[in-house]
mmCIF file of C-alpha atoms in Angstrom:
data_model
loop_
_atom_site.group_PDB
_atom_site.id
_atom_site.type_symbol
_atom_site.label_atom_id
_atom_site.label_comp_id
_atom_site.label_asym_id
_atom_site.label_seq_id
_atom_site.Cartn_x
_atom_site.Cartn_y
_atom_site.Cartn_z
ATOM 1 C CA UNK R 1 100.252 85.431 87.995
ATOM 2 C CA UNK R 2 100.688 89.235 88.141
ATOM 3 C CA UNK R 3 104.013 90.910 88.901
ATOM 4 C CA UNK R 4 103.243 91.518 92.584
ATOM 5 C CA UNK R 5 102.239 87.911 93.203
ATOM 6 C CA UNK R 6 105.377 86.743 91.379
ATOM 7 C CA UNK R 7 107.498 89.001 93.622
ATOM 8 C CA UNK R 8 105.780 87.643 96.735
ATOM 9 C CA UNK R 9 106.480 84.053 95.709
ATOM 10 C CA UNK R 10 110.081 84.916 94.760
ATOM 11 C CA UNK R 11 110.576 86.515 98.200
ATOM 12 C CA UNK R 12 109.734 83.381 100.173
ATOM 13 C CA UNK R 13 112.570 82.217 102.375
ATOM 14 C CA UNK R 14 114.810 85.201 101.602
ATOM 15 C CA UNK R 15 116.535 86.773 104.604
ATOM 16 C CA UNK R 16 118.291 90.152 104.376
ATOM 17 C CA UNK R 17 120.676 91.970 106.701
ATOM 18 C CA UNK R 18 119.659 95.517 107.503
ATOM 19 C CA UNK R 19 120.431 98.210 110.074
ATOM 20 C CA UNK R 20 117.954 100.335 111.982
ATOM 21 C CA UNK R 21 118.076 104.142 111.531
ATOM 22 C CA UNK R 22 120.690 106.122 113.436
ATOM 23 C CA UNK R 23 118.229 107.144 116.177
ATOM 24 C CA UNK R 24 117.997 103.438 117.050
ATOM 25 C CA UNK R 25 121.774 102.968 117.327
ATOM 26 C CA UNK R 26 121.928 101.395 113.850
ATOM 27 C CA UNK R 27 121.231 98.026 115.420
ATOM 28 C CA UNK R 28 121.764 95.153 112.961
ATOM 29 C CA UNK R 29 118.669 93.032 112.345
ATOM 30 C CA UNK R 30 117.481 90.392 109.903
ATOM 31 C CA UNK R 31 114.349 91.015 107.861
ATOM 32 C CA UNK R 32 112.540 89.200 105.074
ATOM 33 C CA UNK R 33 110.416 90.466 102.182
ATOM 34 C CA UNK R 34 108.303 87.388 102.893
ATOM 35 C CA UNK R 35 106.888 89.479 105.752
ATOM 36 C CA UNK R 36 105.991 92.163 103.187
ATOM 37 C CA UNK R 37 107.592 93.364 99.968
ATOM 38 C CA UNK R 38 108.471 96.692 101.598
ATOM 39 C CA UNK R 39 111.288 94.885 103.426
ATOM 40 C CA UNK R 40 113.292 94.875 100.219
ATOM 41 C CA UNK R 41 114.045 98.527 101.067
ATOM 42 C CA UNK R 42 117.400 99.457 102.570
ATOM 43 C CA UNK R 43 116.018 102.331 104.650
ATOM 44 C CA UNK R 44 113.885 100.728 107.360
ATOM 45 C CA UNK R 45 112.461 104.127 108.324
ATOM 46 C CA UNK R 46 110.633 104.074 104.982
ATOM 47 C CA UNK R 47 109.283 100.612 105.683
ATOM 48 C CA UNK R 48 107.085 101.885 108.540
ATOM 49 C CA UNK R 49 107.659 105.515 109.491
ATOM 50 C CA UNK R 50 104.840 105.528 112.038
ATOM 51 C CA UNK R 51 106.207 102.501 113.852
ATOM 52 C CA UNK R 52 109.567 104.253 114.217
ATOM 53 C CA UNK R 53 107.846 107.448 115.363
ATOM 54 C CA UNK R 54 105.775 105.649 118.003
ATOM 55 C CA UNK R 55 108.822 103.844 119.346
ATOM 56 C CA UNK R 56 110.480 107.232 119.834
ATOM 57 C CA UNK R 57 107.360 108.657 121.497
ATOM 58 C CA UNK R 58 106.682 105.797 123.894
ATOM 59 C CA UNK R 59 110.010 104.176 124.804
ATOM 60 C CA UNK R 60 112.586 105.766 127.087
ATOM 61 C CA UNK R 61 115.635 104.561 128.998
ATOM 62 C CA UNK R 62 114.636 101.742 131.331
ATOM 63 C CA UNK R 63 111.293 101.001 129.631
ATOM 64 C CA UNK R 64 109.971 97.449 129.774
ATOM 65 C CA UNK R 65 108.299 96.748 126.441
ATOM 66 C CA UNK R 66 106.052 93.912 125.325
ATOM 67 C CA UNK R 67 105.628 93.640 121.560
ATOM 68 C CA UNK R 68 102.617 91.446 120.758
ATOM 69 C CA UNK R 69 102.769 90.416 117.106
ATOM 70 C CA UNK R 70 106.424 91.333 116.674
ATOM 71 C CA UNK R 71 106.752 90.250 113.020
ATOM 72 C CA UNK R 72 110.416 90.817 111.978
ATOM 73 C CA UNK R 73 111.012 93.018 115.021
ATOM 74 C CA UNK R 74 111.157 96.543 113.667
ATOM 75 C CA UNK R 75 109.400 97.855 116.791
ATOM 76 C CA UNK R 76 111.052 95.244 119.021
ATOM 77 C CA UNK R 77 114.599 96.267 118.250
ATOM 78 C CA UNK R 78 113.875 99.988 117.929
ATOM 79 C CA UNK R 79 112.471 99.746 121.455
ATOM 80 C CA UNK R 80 115.530 97.784 122.613
ATOM 81 C CA UNK R 81 117.794 100.552 121.328
ATOM 82 C CA UNK R 82 115.817 103.259 123.131
ATOM 83 C CA UNK R 83 115.267 101.328 126.381
ATOM 84 C CA UNK R 84 119.031 100.702 126.748
ATOM 85 C CA UNK R 85 120.479 97.884 128.905
ATOM 86 C CA UNK R 86 118.471 99.005 131.960
ATOM 87 C CA UNK R 87 115.227 98.089 130.161
ATOM 88 C CA UNK R 88 113.958 94.894 128.549
ATOM 89 C CA UNK R 89 111.855 93.807 125.583
ATOM 90 C CA UNK R 90 109.602 90.764 125.144
ATOM 91 C CA UNK R 91 108.861 89.943 121.496
ATOM 92 C CA UNK R 92 105.775 87.721 121.161
ATOM 93 C CA UNK R 93 105.345 86.140 117.722
ATOM 94 C CA UNK R 94 103.328 82.969 116.953
ATOM 95 C CA UNK R 95 104.831 82.325 113.504
ATOM 96 C CA UNK R 96 107.723 79.931 114.182
ATOM 97 C CA UNK R 97 109.625 81.073 111.087
ATOM 98 C CA UNK R 98 109.374 84.710 112.127
ATOM 99 C CA UNK R 99 110.249 83.868 115.748
ATOM 100 C CA UNK R 100 113.461 82.234 114.527
ATOM 101 C CA UNK R 101 114.297 85.401 112.593
ATOM 102 C CA UNK R 102 113.723 87.502 115.716
ATOM 103 C CA UNK R 103 115.966 85.185 117.722
ATOM 104 C CA UNK R 104 118.690 85.437 115.084
ATOM 105 C CA UNK R 105 118.566 89.251 115.267
ATOM 106 C CA UNK R 106 118.623 89.242 119.084
ATOM 107 C CA UNK R 107 121.671 86.989 119.128
ATOM 108 C CA UNK R 108 123.477 89.090 116.526
ATOM 109 C CA UNK R 109 122.934 92.262 118.571
ATOM 110 C CA UNK R 110 124.097 90.492 121.730
ATOM 111 C CA UNK R 111 127.261 89.211 120.016
ATOM 112 C CA UNK R 112 128.052 92.713 118.768
ATOM 113 C CA UNK R 113 127.926 94.017 122.335
ATOM 114 C CA UNK R 114 125.720 96.949 121.329
ATOM 115 C CA UNK R 115 124.191 99.035 124.118
ATOM 116 C CA UNK R 116 120.592 97.836 123.941
ATOM 117 C CA UNK R 117 117.956 96.247 126.140
ATOM 118 C CA UNK R 118 117.950 92.442 126.198
ATOM 119 C CA UNK R 119 115.286 90.923 123.944
ATOM 120 C CA UNK R 120 113.421 87.721 124.851
ATOM 121 C CA UNK R 121 111.519 85.990 122.046
ATOM 122 C CA UNK R 122 108.383 83.978 122.813
ATOM 123 C CA UNK R 123 106.847 81.855 120.050
ATOM 124 C CA UNK R 124 103.189 82.070 121.049
ATOM 125 C CA UNK R 125 99.925 83.856 120.299
ATOM 126 C CA UNK R 126 98.121 86.099 122.763
ATOM 127 C CA UNK R 127 94.410 85.557 123.348
ATOM 128 C CA UNK R 128 91.709 85.591 126.044
ATOM 129 C CA UNK R 129 92.559 82.130 127.411
ATOM 130 C CA UNK R 130 95.498 79.763 127.610
ATOM 131 C CA UNK R 131 95.107 76.950 125.122
ATOM 132 C CA UNK R 132 95.922 75.633 121.668
ATOM 133 C CA UNK R 133 94.885 77.213 118.386
ATOM 134 C CA UNK R 134 95.970 77.387 114.771
ATOM 135 C CA UNK R 135 97.767 80.185 113.010
ATOM 136 C CA UNK R 136 96.831 80.748 109.394
ATOM 137 C CA UNK R 137 100.003 81.449 107.409
ATOM 138 C CA UNK R 138 99.039 84.035 104.818
ATOM 139 C CA UNK R 139 99.370 83.213 101.146
ATOM 140 C CA UNK R 140 100.804 86.697 100.643
ATOM 141 C CA UNK R 141 102.785 88.619 103.308
ATOM 142 C CA UNK R 142 103.404 86.776 106.576
ATOM 143 C CA UNK R 143 102.661 90.068 108.352
ATOM 144 C CA UNK R 144 99.009 89.202 107.655
ATOM 145 C CA UNK R 145 99.114 85.841 109.472
ATOM 146 C CA UNK R 146 96.205 85.451 111.886
ATOM 147 C CA UNK R 147 94.535 83.029 114.273
ATOM 148 C CA UNK R 148 91.819 80.921 112.639
ATOM 149 C CA UNK R 149 89.231 82.328 115.087
ATOM 150 C CA UNK R 150 89.595 85.756 113.479
ATOM 151 C CA UNK R 151 88.960 86.938 109.939
ATOM 152 C CA UNK R 152 92.364 88.532 109.508
ATOM 153 C CA UNK R 153 92.854 91.183 106.839
ATOM 154 C CA UNK R 154 92.257 91.295 103.103
ATOM 155 C CA UNK R 155 96.049 91.430 102.674
ATOM 156 C CA UNK R 156 96.446 87.754 103.617
ATOM 157 C CA UNK R 157 95.346 86.572 100.172
ATOM 158 C CA UNK R 158 94.053 83.316 101.593
ATOM 159 C CA UNK R 159 95.754 80.550 103.559
ATOM 160 C CA UNK R 160 99.082 78.986 102.606
ATOM 161 C CA UNK R 161 99.108 76.564 105.539
ATOM 162 C CA UNK R 162 98.068 76.152 109.163
ATOM 163 C CA UNK R 163 100.475 76.051 112.095
ATOM 164 C CA UNK R 164 99.660 74.818 115.578
ATOM 165 C CA UNK R 165 100.289 77.446 118.245
ATOM 166 C CA UNK R 166 99.803 77.898 121.961
ATOM 167 C CA UNK R 167 97.688 80.836 123.080
ATOM 168 C CA UNK R 168 98.544 82.649 126.298
ATOM 169 C CA UNK R 169 96.904 85.511 128.139
ATOM 170 C CA UNK R 170 98.754 88.703 128.923
ATOM 171 C CA UNK R 171 97.879 88.189 132.589
ATOM 172 C CA UNK R 172 99.536 84.754 132.490
ATOM 173 C CA UNK R 173 102.690 86.304 131.040
ATOM 174 C CA UNK R 174 102.858 88.669 134.024
ATOM 175 C CA UNK R 175 103.783 85.606 136.102
ATOM 176 C CA UNK R 176 106.867 84.948 133.981
ATOM 177 C CA UNK R 177 108.206 88.255 132.644
ATOM 178 C CA UNK R 178 108.797 91.757 134.043
ATOM 179 C CA UNK R 179 105.624 93.856 133.913
ATOM 180 C CA UNK R 180 105.529 96.171 130.894
ATOM 181 C CA UNK R 181 105.502 99.928 130.940
ATOM 182 C CA UNK R 182 104.767 99.929 127.191
ATOM 183 C CA UNK R 183 102.538 97.429 125.373
ATOM 184 C CA UNK R 184 102.283 97.289 121.585
ATOM 185 C CA UNK R 185 99.620 94.998 120.086
ATOM 186 C CA UNK R 186 99.348 94.048 116.409
ATOM 187 C CA UNK R 187 97.341 90.835 116.465
ATOM 188 C CA UNK R 188 95.563 90.902 113.086
ATOM 189 C CA UNK R 189 92.019 90.932 114.430
ATOM 190 C CA UNK R 190 92.723 89.172 117.755
ATOM 191 C CA UNK R 191 93.338 92.409 119.672
ATOM 192 C CA UNK R 192 89.981 92.237 121.490
ATOM 193 C CA UNK R 193 90.726 88.684 122.632
ATOM 194 C CA UNK R 194 94.197 89.772 123.765
ATOM 195 C CA UNK R 195 92.819 92.640 125.857
ATOM 196 C CA UNK R 196 90.087 90.459 127.350
ATOM 197 C CA UNK R 197 92.837 88.276 128.776
ATOM 198 C CA UNK R 198 94.570 91.260 130.365
ATOM 199 C CA UNK R 199 92.349 92.318 133.283
ATOM 200 C CA UNK R 200 95.173 92.472 135.833
ATOM 201 C CA UNK R 201 97.555 94.080 133.363
ATOM 202 C CA UNK R 202 95.057 96.828 132.535
ATOM 203 C CA UNK R 203 93.877 97.544 136.060
ATOM 204 C CA UNK R 204 97.039 96.999 138.120
ATOM 205 C CA UNK R 205 100.096 97.277 135.851
ATOM 206 C CA UNK R 206 98.566 99.947 133.574
ATOM 207 C CA UNK R 207 101.095 100.275 130.752
ATOM 208 C CA UNK R 208 100.743 102.758 127.924
ATOM 209 C CA UNK R 209 99.253 100.816 124.996
ATOM 210 C CA UNK R 210 99.619 101.219 121.266
ATOM 211 C CA UNK R 211 97.194 98.845 119.554
ATOM 212 C CA UNK R 212 96.124 98.200 115.979
ATOM 213 C CA UNK R 213 92.340 97.774 116.048
ATOM 214 C CA UNK R 214 90.312 96.311 113.192
ATOM 215 C CA UNK R 215 87.009 98.089 112.369
ATOM 216 C CA UNK R 216 84.854 95.221 113.666
ATOM 217 C CA UNK R 217 86.518 95.533 117.099
ATOM 218 C CA UNK R 218 86.598 99.328 117.299
ATOM 219 C CA UNK R 219 83.547 99.787 119.550
ATOM 220 C CA UNK R 220 84.294 96.854 121.865
ATOM 221 C CA UNK R 221 87.970 97.716 122.284
ATOM 222 C CA UNK R 222 87.073 101.340 123.015
ATOM 223 C CA UNK R 223 84.574 100.295 125.681
ATOM 224 C CA UNK R 224 86.955 97.775 127.272
ATOM 225 C CA UNK R 225 89.809 100.271 127.539
ATOM 226 C CA UNK R 226 87.659 103.100 128.862
ATOM 227 C CA UNK R 227 86.104 100.785 131.482
ATOM 228 C CA UNK R 228 89.652 99.906 132.574
ATOM 229 C CA UNK R 229 90.402 103.600 133.126
ATOM 230 C CA UNK R 230 92.178 104.441 129.895
ATOM 231 C CA UNK R 231 91.766 107.453 127.647
ATOM 232 C CA UNK R 232 92.098 106.554 123.972
ATOM 233 C CA UNK R 233 93.413 108.618 121.084
ATOM 234 C CA UNK R 234 94.249 108.276 117.399
ATOM 235 C CA UNK R 235 97.997 107.637 117.461
ATOM 236 C CA UNK R 236 98.313 108.567 113.778
ATOM 237 C CA UNK R 237 97.712 112.227 114.669
ATOM 238 C CA UNK R 238 100.497 114.456 116.013
ATOM 239 C CA UNK R 239 100.399 114.569 119.851
ATOM 240 C CA UNK R 240 99.161 118.166 119.920
ATOM 241 C CA UNK R 241 96.250 117.301 117.596
ATOM 242 C CA UNK R 242 94.901 114.315 119.519
ATOM 243 C CA UNK R 243 91.533 114.456 121.256
ATOM 244 C CA UNK R 244 89.846 111.713 123.338
ATOM 245 C CA UNK R 245 87.864 109.097 121.394
ATOM 246 C CA UNK R 246 84.911 106.887 122.315
ATOM 247 C CA UNK R 247 85.516 104.384 119.532
ATOM 248 C CA UNK R 248 88.989 102.920 118.989
ATOM 249 C CA UNK R 249 90.794 103.971 115.830
ATOM 250 C CA UNK R 250 92.914 101.801 113.540
ATOM 251 C CA UNK R 251 96.040 102.930 115.431
ATOM 252 C CA UNK R 252 94.842 103.387 118.989
ATOM 253 C CA UNK R 253 96.960 104.963 121.704
ATOM 254 C CA UNK R 254 95.599 104.168 125.170
ATOM 255 C CA UNK R 255 96.915 106.160 128.126
ATOM 256 C CA UNK R 256 95.966 105.310 131.744
ATOM 257 C CA UNK R 257 93.987 108.089 133.390
ATOM 258 C CA UNK R 258 94.988 109.369 136.814
ATOM 259 C CA UNK R 259 92.944 107.753 139.592
#
C-alpha cells in the first residue's frame, strides 16, 4: 500500500471541526478527510477555491439554493452565509454518512445563532425518475461516490460497498421545497439524468445553474440546456473572458436567456 492509500484508509471515520473563510461569516462546519485528503487543511478556501468563488458570484441575500451532491457542504454552507436568513438552502446528498455530517453542521450553526440561511438536508440522489437505486461508495474519497448506473470517475478507486438510495427528480422536489434561484449540480456522471428530470424547473423556474459535466455527457448536456433556453459558459474562466459554448465544459455555468 502506497502512502496516499495508507492516508486514505487512516482518514476513514475522522471528523474535523473547521470554519469557513471570513467572507462566509466564518460559519463552523464539520468536514472529513474521508471525503478527500484535502480536507485535512485548515484553510477551506484552499480546499476548493473555485467553489468558494462561484458561491460568491452566484449567491446573494435572499437566494434560494439547491446543492445537488452536497458532499461535506462547502458550497452548501458558503451559500447559507451569503443568502442570509431571508434565503434558504437545500443540501441533497445520497451518502447517508455524509448526510449525517451535513445535518450535524446545520444544527451547530443553528445553535450558534449565526446569521445564515436555514439549511435542509435531504438524503437522496437526483435522477431522471423517482425510484430506488444503489450508490457505490468509493474505495478512495467519498466525494467520488456515484450511482451504479453511471461510470463515476477514475478517482473512486473501485467500490468499497453499495448503499441503497432513493432517486428523486428535481421536478418532484419542486412540490416540496421552495423553488431555487441557484442550482449547483455535482452528481459524478449522473448530471444528464438529473437535468432530464427537470423539465419544469428548467422551463418555468429557470434558476442559474452551475454544473459539473463529465466528458461523455458534454454534448448531450449542452444540447439539453440550450433547448431549454439557456446560454452556457465555462465557469472556470473569469466572467469577462467567458464566451457562449455549444458543448458543455467540465464546470458549466448555465444562464437563462431572456425570452
